[in-house]
């Protein structure tokens, strides 16, 4: 299960194209600027997972019922907890952050008219689950609007908290550690303190889907600030296999938390970690291979080297692309993780539908003509205007030349919009 013995000669391989070609299995010519979406698992980690599958199939009963995979998890858990600066007894494994969010949200003792606070930047699983809770329990959803500026998130959250009547019925507040749209590192410790100052009994849950492996996580510091639970993905920035993640929970709420699946081993007296560690006969090898992902990262130089490279590359690329486009990135460099959003060079004077079609031409053309994957999204501003952006991820398998090629491709596709749209701006304009 350890990669160190099988790949001892890794120090001489630079990040960028050499790392991409040696360790990843991308289609030739494909550039993945959407690592934040679904990650990319190195071949060595996949091989380690395959070894665990072999163990599982060699003696299935020993693997599932006699402590086979649990012994491996007992080695992985403290290493994962150390990376999160957490006590290993407070960490459980998940399939992904979504399953952890559901576990927390659906375990709480909701009462009619209880309130859940979200931000407008929340990932869709949160408002979707919130609507289910509304229908099931009659709760209320309070949303703080932060679409236009993640940098200014404190003000709308504070405003939303001040609108709450007393006695406070806010049962749960949920914030992103690193938001998806727009991508930004949020001041989660300050947000947690703000919530607790207004409603001391409110629980604070952090969605760290994009955090593990992209930014440092300090659960001891966050717990001191008032965070009660934290979920994260392994398949994204940690580069573990799909179907891996983790939940940290403060000891004060561990007794009430149940996994999304209540298994045959989950009796009322079952302990916190045991409830989550067995959720039926299914594939646990993704959890086991999180240790191989940690081995891989150590082999490449560790977190400081990896996160330093990806964050610096993202900062440089965001500034370079915004300058080339004559636009801007969505947040300042201090809030930029290893992914960024840059506004597309589409004139705001164009008709709205023409702008939308041009954004589609660019996003579709990048993958169809250039084999480059980004994520495109729109921002609806309070003024009524709509702006169009792409979210771009940095990673150790990318380098500056890749981002220059992406910039050239976007500008070329934008010119095709211009030649097909024209600058006349009349009602006959067509993309």
Short mmCIF file of C-alpha atoms in Angstrom, two decimals:
data_model
loop_
_atom_site.label_atom_id
_atom_site.label_comp_id
_atom_site.label_asym_id
_atom_site.label_seq_id
_atom_site.Cartn_x
_atom_site.Cartn_y
_atom_site.Cartn_z
CA UNK A 1 0.00 0.00 0.00
CA UNK A 2 2.99 2.32 0.33
CA UNK A 3 4.25 4.17 -2.73
CA UNK A 4 7.59 5.16 -1.25
CA UNK A 5 9.21 1.80 -1.94
CA UNK A 6 7.89 1.47 -5.47
CA UNK A 7 8.78 5.01 -6.63
CA UNK A 8 11.89 6.22 -4.79
CA UNK A 9 13.28 8.29 -7.67
CA UNK A 10 10.66 11.02 -7.99
CA UNK A 11 12.50 14.19 -6.91
CA UNK A 12 13.96 14.92 -10.34
CA UNK A 13 10.62 15.11 -12.15
CA UNK A 14 9.40 18.73 -12.39
CA UNK A 15 5.78 19.68 -12.02
CA UNK A 16 3.85 20.47 -15.19
CA UNK A 17 4.00 18.40 -18.37
CA UNK A 18 6.61 15.87 -17.09
CA UNK A 19 4.44 15.07 -14.04
CA UNK A 20 1.35 14.88 -16.25
CA UNK A 21 2.96 12.39 -18.59
CA UNK A 22 4.53 10.21 -15.90
CA UNK A 23 1.80 9.97 -13.29
CA UNK A 24 -1.57 10.71 -14.91
CA UNK A 25 -3.64 8.97 -17.55
CA UNK A 26 -5.16 11.83 -19.50
CA UNK A 27 -6.08 11.41 -23.13
CA UNK A 28 -3.16 12.59 -25.30
CA UNK A 29 -3.42 16.32 -25.93
CA UNK A 30 -6.09 16.89 -23.28
CA UNK A 31 -5.57 19.69 -20.75
CA UNK A 32 -7.66 19.44 -17.59
CA UNK A 33 -8.32 22.89 -16.16
CA UNK A 34 -11.25 21.50 -14.15
CA UNK A 35 -9.42 19.59 -11.46
CA UNK A 36 -11.77 21.19 -8.95
CA UNK A 37 -14.71 19.44 -10.57
CA UNK A 38 -13.82 15.76 -10.37
CA UNK A 39 -10.12 15.62 -9.57
CA UNK A 40 -7.64 13.32 -11.28
CA UNK A 41 -6.21 10.23 -9.59
CA UNK A 42 -2.54 9.39 -10.28
CA UNK A 43 -1.82 5.97 -11.74
CA UNK A 44 0.20 4.94 -8.69
CA UNK A 45 -2.76 5.62 -6.41
CA UNK A 46 -5.07 3.68 -8.70
CA UNK A 47 -2.63 0.77 -8.64
CA UNK A 48 -2.64 0.82 -4.84
CA UNK A 49 -6.44 0.76 -4.85
CA UNK A 50 -6.37 -2.18 -7.25
CA UNK A 51 -4.17 -4.01 -4.75
CA UNK A 52 -6.81 -3.49 -2.08
CA UNK A 53 -9.46 -4.87 -4.45
CA UNK A 54 -7.26 -7.98 -4.85
CA UNK A 55 -7.14 -8.38 -1.06
CA UNK A 56 -10.90 -7.99 -0.88
CA UNK A 57 -11.57 -10.64 -3.50
CA UNK A 58 -8.91 -13.05 -2.19
CA UNK A 59 -10.76 -13.44 1.13
CA UNK A 60 -14.06 -11.53 1.11
CA UNK A 61 -15.17 -12.54 4.59
CA UNK A 62 -11.83 -11.62 6.12
CA UNK A 63 -11.94 -8.26 4.30
CA UNK A 64 -15.46 -7.29 5.37
CA UNK A 65 -16.18 -9.18 8.58
CA UNK A 66 -12.82 -9.91 10.21
CA UNK A 67 -11.28 -6.46 10.27
CA UNK A 68 -9.56 -6.53 6.87
CA UNK A 69 -10.28 -3.07 5.54
CA UNK A 70 -10.78 -1.65 9.04
CA UNK A 71 -7.12 -2.36 9.87
CA UNK A 72 -6.07 -0.35 6.84
CA UNK A 73 -8.39 2.51 7.81
CA UNK A 74 -6.86 2.50 11.30
CA UNK A 75 -3.52 3.36 9.66
CA UNK A 76 -4.94 5.95 7.25
CA UNK A 77 -7.14 7.80 9.75
CA UNK A 78 -4.41 9.30 11.97
CA UNK A 79 -2.47 10.46 8.92
CA UNK A 80 -5.57 12.12 7.51
CA UNK A 81 -6.35 13.67 10.89
CA UNK A 82 -2.80 15.01 11.14
CA UNK A 83 -3.22 16.71 7.77
CA UNK A 84 -6.38 18.38 9.13
CA UNK A 85 -4.77 19.14 12.54
CA UNK A 86 -7.53 17.13 14.18
CA UNK A 87 -7.82 14.33 16.71
CA UNK A 88 -8.19 11.05 14.84
CA UNK A 89 -11.04 10.02 17.15
CA UNK A 90 -13.12 12.86 15.68
CA UNK A 91 -12.67 11.86 12.00
CA UNK A 92 -14.73 9.40 9.97
CA UNK A 93 -14.57 8.38 6.31
CA UNK A 94 -17.11 9.35 3.67
CA UNK A 95 -17.80 8.65 0.01
CA UNK A 96 -17.75 12.40 -0.66
CA UNK A 97 -18.61 15.75 0.89
CA UNK A 98 -22.22 15.49 -0.29
CA UNK A 99 -22.79 12.36 1.79
CA UNK A 100 -21.29 14.14 4.79
CA UNK A 101 -23.48 17.20 4.33
CA UNK A 102 -26.52 14.93 4.15
CA UNK A 103 -25.41 13.03 7.22
CA UNK A 104 -25.23 16.21 9.29
CA UNK A 105 -28.31 17.94 7.89
CA UNK A 106 -30.54 14.89 8.15
CA UNK A 107 -29.33 13.92 11.64
CA UNK A 108 -30.26 17.15 13.39
CA UNK A 109 -33.47 17.24 15.49
CA UNK A 110 -35.26 19.79 13.33
CA UNK A 111 -38.44 21.43 14.58
CA UNK A 112 -41.01 23.46 12.61
CA UNK A 113 -39.83 27.04 12.02
CA UNK A 114 -36.20 26.18 12.78
CA UNK A 115 -33.88 28.17 10.51
CA UNK A 116 -30.91 27.06 8.39
CA UNK A 117 -28.57 29.78 7.12
CA UNK A 118 -26.90 29.33 3.73
CA UNK A 119 -25.12 31.69 1.38
CA UNK A 120 -26.00 32.15 -2.27
CA UNK A 121 -22.57 30.67 -3.10
CA UNK A 122 -23.50 27.34 -1.49
CA UNK A 123 -23.11 24.21 -3.62
CA UNK A 124 -26.43 22.93 -4.95
CA UNK A 125 -26.55 19.92 -2.61
CA UNK A 126 -27.21 22.30 0.30
CA UNK A 127 -30.27 24.19 -1.01
CA UNK A 128 -31.58 20.93 -2.47
CA UNK A 129 -31.33 19.15 0.87
CA UNK A 130 -32.71 22.26 2.54
CA UNK A 131 -35.83 22.07 0.38
CA UNK A 132 -36.26 18.44 1.43
CA UNK A 133 -35.98 19.49 5.07
CA UNK A 134 -38.51 22.25 4.47
CA UNK A 135 -40.98 19.75 3.06
CA UNK A 136 -40.30 17.16 5.76
CA UNK A 137 -40.01 19.33 8.88
CA UNK A 138 -41.29 22.79 7.96
CA UNK A 139 -37.97 24.54 8.50
CA UNK A 140 -37.05 27.93 7.04
CA UNK A 141 -34.08 28.67 4.79
CA UNK A 142 -32.34 32.01 5.26
CA UNK A 143 -29.97 32.92 2.43
CA UNK A 144 -27.22 35.53 2.58
CA UNK A 145 -26.63 36.95 -0.90
CA UNK A 146 -22.93 36.98 -1.80
CA UNK A 147 -23.00 36.38 -5.56
CA UNK A 148 -21.23 39.54 -6.62
CA UNK A 149 -18.35 39.56 -4.18
CA UNK A 150 -17.12 36.68 -2.05
CA UNK A 151 -14.69 39.26 -0.66
CA UNK A 152 -17.62 41.00 1.03
CA UNK A 153 -19.25 37.90 2.52
CA UNK A 154 -19.13 39.12 6.14
CA UNK A 155 -21.55 41.98 5.59
CA UNK A 156 -24.47 40.01 4.05
CA UNK A 157 -24.07 37.24 6.63
CA UNK A 158 -24.09 39.75 9.46
CA UNK A 159 -27.16 41.41 7.94
CA UNK A 160 -28.95 38.06 7.71
CA UNK A 161 -28.10 37.25 11.33
CA UNK A 162 -29.43 40.62 12.53
CA UNK A 163 -32.75 39.88 10.80
CA UNK A 164 -33.29 36.82 13.00
CA UNK A 165 -35.89 37.30 15.72
CA UNK A 166 -35.08 36.46 19.32
CA UNK A 167 -35.14 33.93 20.85
CA UNK A 168 -32.95 32.64 18.05
CA UNK A 169 -34.29 29.65 16.10
CA UNK A 170 -31.22 29.36 13.89
CA UNK A 171 -30.32 25.68 14.28
CA UNK A 172 -27.57 25.46 11.64
CA UNK A 173 -25.34 27.79 9.63
CA UNK A 174 -23.40 26.35 6.68
CA UNK A 175 -20.46 28.03 4.95
CA UNK A 176 -17.93 27.01 2.31
CA UNK A 177 -14.29 26.87 3.33
CA UNK A 178 -13.39 27.24 -0.35
CA UNK A 179 -16.41 28.17 -2.45
CA UNK A 180 -17.04 26.68 -5.89
CA UNK A 181 -18.68 29.64 -7.67
CA UNK A 182 -16.96 31.97 -7.32
CA UNK A 183 -13.80 30.12 -6.20
CA UNK A 184 -12.54 31.86 -3.08
CA UNK A 185 -11.09 31.10 0.34
CA UNK A 186 -13.68 32.36 2.81
CA UNK A 187 -12.99 33.73 6.33
CA UNK A 188 -14.66 30.77 8.01
CA UNK A 189 -13.30 31.33 11.52
CA UNK A 190 -14.69 34.88 11.53
CA UNK A 191 -18.01 33.64 10.16
CA UNK A 192 -18.26 30.98 12.87
CA UNK A 193 -17.55 33.52 15.61
CA UNK A 194 -20.13 35.86 14.12
CA UNK A 195 -22.80 33.15 14.23
CA UNK A 196 -21.99 32.08 17.80
CA UNK A 197 -22.03 35.70 19.01
CA UNK A 198 -25.55 36.13 17.68
CA UNK A 199 -26.95 32.65 18.44
CA UNK A 200 -24.75 30.73 20.87
CA UNK A 201 -26.56 27.39 20.47
CA UNK A 202 -26.44 27.38 16.66
CA UNK A 203 -24.32 24.68 15.04
CA UNK A 204 -21.78 25.69 12.38
CA UNK A 205 -21.05 23.29 9.52
CA UNK A 206 -18.29 23.90 6.98
CA UNK A 207 -18.33 22.51 3.45
CA UNK A 208 -14.66 21.85 2.75
CA UNK A 209 -15.17 19.86 -0.45
CA UNK A 210 -12.48 21.93 -2.19
CA UNK A 211 -10.15 22.30 0.78
CA UNK A 212 -8.31 19.04 1.47
CA UNK A 213 -5.06 19.19 -0.50
CA UNK A 214 -5.70 22.70 -1.82
CA UNK A 215 -5.43 24.83 1.34
CA UNK A 216 -4.28 24.12 4.90
CA UNK A 217 -6.99 22.84 7.26
CA UNK A 218 -6.68 23.52 10.99
CA UNK A 219 -9.59 21.88 12.80
CA UNK A 220 -8.30 22.80 16.26
CA UNK A 221 -8.30 26.47 15.31
CA UNK A 222 -11.72 26.18 13.66
CA UNK A 223 -13.17 24.35 16.64
CA UNK A 224 -11.99 27.17 18.90
CA UNK A 225 -13.82 29.60 16.59
CA UNK A 226 -17.06 27.62 16.96
CA UNK A 227 -17.11 25.17 14.07
CA UNK A 228 -19.04 22.01 14.97
CA UNK A 229 -18.65 19.86 11.83
CA UNK A 230 -16.52 19.84 8.70
CA UNK A 231 -16.82 17.73 5.53
CA UNK A 232 -14.29 17.36 2.73
CA UNK A 233 -13.60 15.39 -0.45
CA UNK A 234 -10.63 13.15 -1.08
CA UNK A 235 -11.08 12.77 -4.84
CA UNK A 236 -10.58 16.45 -5.64
CA UNK A 237 -7.42 18.16 -4.45
CA UNK A 238 -6.02 15.28 -2.40
CA UNK A 239 -6.04 13.21 -5.64
CA UNK A 240 -7.42 10.11 -3.90
CA UNK A 241 -9.83 7.82 -5.78
CA UNK A 242 -13.43 8.78 -6.46
CA UNK A 243 -15.63 7.80 -3.54
CA UNK A 244 -13.38 9.14 -0.74
CA UNK A 245 -13.87 11.91 1.76
CA UNK A 246 -13.95 12.70 5.46
CA UNK A 247 -16.12 14.20 8.19
CA UNK A 248 -14.79 15.85 11.32
CA UNK A 249 -17.30 16.39 14.12
CA UNK A 250 -16.94 17.96 17.54
CA UNK A 251 -17.52 15.49 20.34
CA UNK A 252 -20.56 17.46 21.49
CA UNK A 253 -22.55 16.38 18.40
CA UNK A 254 -21.06 12.98 17.54
CA UNK A 255 -23.79 11.07 19.38
CA UNK A 256 -26.55 12.45 17.16
CA UNK A 257 -24.81 12.03 13.78
CA UNK A 258 -25.78 9.11 11.57
CA UNK A 259 -24.32 8.20 8.14
CA UNK A 260 -26.53 8.45 5.09
CA UNK A 261 -26.88 4.64 5.24
CA UNK A 262 -27.74 2.98 8.55
CA UNK A 263 -26.26 -0.52 8.31
CA UNK A 264 -26.91 -3.86 9.99
CA UNK A 265 -24.05 -3.12 12.41
CA UNK A 266 -25.47 0.25 13.45
CA UNK A 267 -27.40 -0.26 16.69
CA UNK A 268 -28.37 2.59 19.04
CA UNK A 269 -25.26 1.94 21.15
CA UNK A 270 -22.83 1.86 18.19
CA UNK A 271 -19.96 4.32 18.55
CA UNK A 272 -19.48 7.31 16.23
CA UNK A 273 -16.66 5.91 14.09
CA UNK A 274 -18.13 2.43 13.92
CA UNK A 275 -21.42 3.83 12.60
CA UNK A 276 -19.65 5.43 9.66
CA UNK A 277 -16.94 2.83 9.03
CA UNK A 278 -19.38 0.09 8.01
CA UNK A 279 -22.34 1.04 5.81
CA UNK A 280 -22.98 -2.32 4.18
CA UNK A 281 -21.24 -4.53 1.63
CA UNK A 282 -19.71 -2.00 -0.73
CA UNK A 283 -16.35 -0.88 -2.03
CA UNK A 284 -14.20 0.55 0.78
CA UNK A 285 -11.00 0.52 -1.27
CA UNK A 286 -11.29 4.23 -2.11
CA UNK A 287 -11.06 5.00 1.60
CA UNK A 288 -8.12 2.65 2.01
CA UNK A 289 -6.31 4.25 -0.94
CA UNK A 290 -6.43 7.69 0.66
CA UNK A 291 -3.23 6.53 2.36
CA UNK A 292 -1.66 5.93 -1.06
CA UNK A 293 -2.67 9.47 -2.06
CA UNK A 294 -0.89 10.78 1.04
CA UNK A 295 2.15 8.65 0.11
CA UNK A 296 2.11 10.10 -3.41
CA UNK A 297 2.04 13.66 -2.13
CA UNK A 298 4.90 12.97 0.28
CA UNK A 299 6.87 11.41 -2.56
CA UNK A 300 6.48 14.61 -4.58
CA UNK A 301 7.72 16.80 -1.75
CA UNK A 302 4.77 17.27 0.61
CA UNK A 303 1.99 19.75 1.12
CA UNK A 304 4.04 22.93 1.28
CA UNK A 305 5.67 22.18 -2.06
CA UNK A 306 2.49 21.01 -3.80
CA UNK A 307 0.16 23.70 -2.48
CA UNK A 308 2.82 26.34 -2.97
CA UNK A 309 3.21 25.40 -6.63
CA UNK A 310 -0.50 25.19 -7.42
CA UNK A 311 -1.46 28.41 -5.60
CA UNK A 312 1.39 30.41 -7.13
CA UNK A 313 0.57 29.07 -10.59
CA UNK A 314 -3.10 29.98 -10.12
CA UNK A 315 -2.21 33.48 -8.96
CA UNK A 316 0.10 34.05 -11.93
CA UNK A 317 -2.34 32.53 -14.44
CA UNK A 318 -5.31 34.51 -13.14
CA UNK A 319 -3.42 37.81 -13.44
CA UNK A 320 -2.02 36.89 -16.85
CA UNK A 321 -5.39 35.87 -18.29
CA UNK A 322 -7.26 38.88 -16.86
CA UNK A 323 -4.64 41.18 -18.38
CA UNK A 324 -4.85 39.45 -21.76
CA UNK A 325 -8.65 39.59 -21.72
CA UNK A 326 -8.87 43.15 -20.41
CA UNK A 327 -11.11 41.90 -17.59
CA UNK A 328 -10.59 40.79 -14.00
CA UNK A 329 -10.54 37.83 -11.64
CA UNK A 330 -13.39 37.47 -9.18
CA UNK A 331 -11.47 37.84 -5.91
CA UNK A 332 -8.11 39.31 -4.85
CA UNK A 333 -4.99 37.16 -4.73
CA UNK A 334 -5.22 36.83 -0.94
CA UNK A 335 -8.51 34.92 -1.34
CA UNK A 336 -7.45 32.92 -4.41
CA UNK A 337 -6.82 29.21 -3.80
CA UNK A 338 -5.45 26.94 -6.56
CA UNK A 339 -8.39 27.75 -8.80
CA UNK A 340 -9.68 31.10 -9.99
CA UNK A 341 -12.47 32.65 -12.02
CA UNK A 342 -11.73 35.13 -14.78
CA UNK A 343 -14.34 37.15 -16.68
CA UNK A 344 -14.57 36.35 -20.37
CA UNK A 345 -13.75 39.18 -22.83
CA UNK A 346 -17.34 39.56 -24.04
CA UNK A 347 -18.48 43.21 -24.46
CA UNK A 348 -21.18 44.20 -21.99
CA UNK A 349 -22.70 46.39 -24.71
CA UNK A 350 -23.73 43.32 -26.71
CA UNK A 351 -27.32 42.13 -26.35
CA UNK A 352 -27.76 39.72 -23.46
CA UNK A 353 -28.61 36.76 -25.66
CA UNK A 354 -25.58 37.40 -27.88
CA UNK A 355 -23.33 37.50 -24.81
CA UNK A 356 -24.79 34.21 -23.64
CA UNK A 357 -24.29 32.55 -26.99
CA UNK A 358 -20.71 33.78 -27.23
CA UNK A 359 -19.97 32.36 -23.78
CA UNK A 360 -21.34 29.05 -25.05
CA UNK A 361 -19.18 29.24 -28.17
CA UNK A 362 -16.08 29.75 -26.02
CA UNK A 363 -16.85 27.01 -23.48
CA UNK A 364 -17.92 24.52 -26.12
CA UNK A 365 -15.07 25.37 -28.45
CA UNK A 366 -12.45 24.90 -25.76
CA UNK A 367 -13.31 21.23 -25.35
CA UNK A 368 -14.37 20.45 -28.92
CA UNK A 369 -11.60 22.27 -30.81
CA UNK A 370 -8.78 22.51 -28.28
CA UNK A 371 -9.39 19.58 -25.91
CA UNK A 372 -9.31 21.91 -22.90
CA UNK A 373 -11.78 21.51 -20.03
CA UNK A 374 -12.92 24.50 -18.00
CA UNK A 375 -16.17 25.31 -16.21
CA UNK A 376 -18.20 28.30 -17.42
CA UNK A 377 -20.77 30.14 -15.33
CA UNK A 378 -22.71 33.39 -15.26
CA UNK A 379 -23.10 35.95 -12.49
CA UNK A 380 -26.39 37.86 -12.24
CA UNK A 381 -25.63 41.22 -10.71
CA UNK A 382 -28.01 43.36 -8.66
CA UNK A 383 -27.90 45.93 -11.46
CA UNK A 384 -29.58 43.41 -13.73
CA UNK A 385 -26.46 42.82 -15.82
CA UNK A 386 -25.11 39.33 -16.44
CA UNK A 387 -21.38 38.66 -16.66
CA UNK A 388 -19.76 35.48 -18.00
CA UNK A 389 -16.81 33.70 -16.40
CA UNK A 390 -14.72 30.57 -16.58
CA UNK A 391 -13.44 28.72 -13.53
CA UNK A 392 -9.90 27.47 -14.06
CA UNK A 393 -7.99 25.05 -11.82
CA UNK A 394 -4.25 24.84 -11.34
CA UNK A 395 -2.56 21.53 -10.54
CA UNK A 396 0.86 19.90 -10.42
CA UNK A 397 0.32 18.46 -13.93
CA UNK A 398 -0.11 21.95 -15.44
CA UNK A 399 2.46 24.66 -16.18
CA UNK A 400 2.58 28.24 -17.44
CA UNK A 401 2.64 27.23 -21.10
CA UNK A 402 -0.65 25.39 -20.65
CA UNK A 403 -2.33 28.56 -19.40
CA UNK A 404 -0.87 30.59 -22.23
CA UNK A 405 -2.38 28.06 -24.65
CA UNK A 406 -5.73 28.36 -22.86
CA UNK A 407 -5.59 32.15 -23.12
CA UNK A 408 -4.84 31.98 -26.84
CA UNK A 409 -7.71 29.54 -27.37
CA UNK A 410 -10.21 31.75 -25.53
CA UNK A 411 -9.16 34.85 -27.49
CA UNK A 412 -9.36 32.95 -30.80
CA UNK A 413 -12.86 31.69 -29.99
CA UNK A 414 -13.86 35.17 -28.87
CA UNK A 415 -12.76 36.49 -32.26
CA UNK A 416 -15.00 33.93 -33.93
CA UNK A 417 -17.89 35.43 -31.93
CA UNK A 418 -16.88 38.85 -33.15
CA UNK A 419 -16.78 37.80 -36.79
CA UNK A 420 -20.14 36.10 -36.50
CA UNK A 421 -21.76 38.67 -34.23
CA UNK A 422 -20.21 41.83 -35.56
CA UNK A 423 -20.10 45.04 -33.61
CA UNK A 424 -23.31 46.54 -34.96
CA UNK A 425 -25.21 45.55 -31.82
CA UNK A 426 -28.57 45.70 -33.57
CA UNK A 427 -31.43 43.24 -33.10
CA UNK A 428 -30.19 41.26 -36.11
CA UNK A 429 -27.00 40.29 -34.27
CA UNK A 430 -26.60 36.51 -34.24
CA UNK A 431 -23.89 34.27 -32.89
#
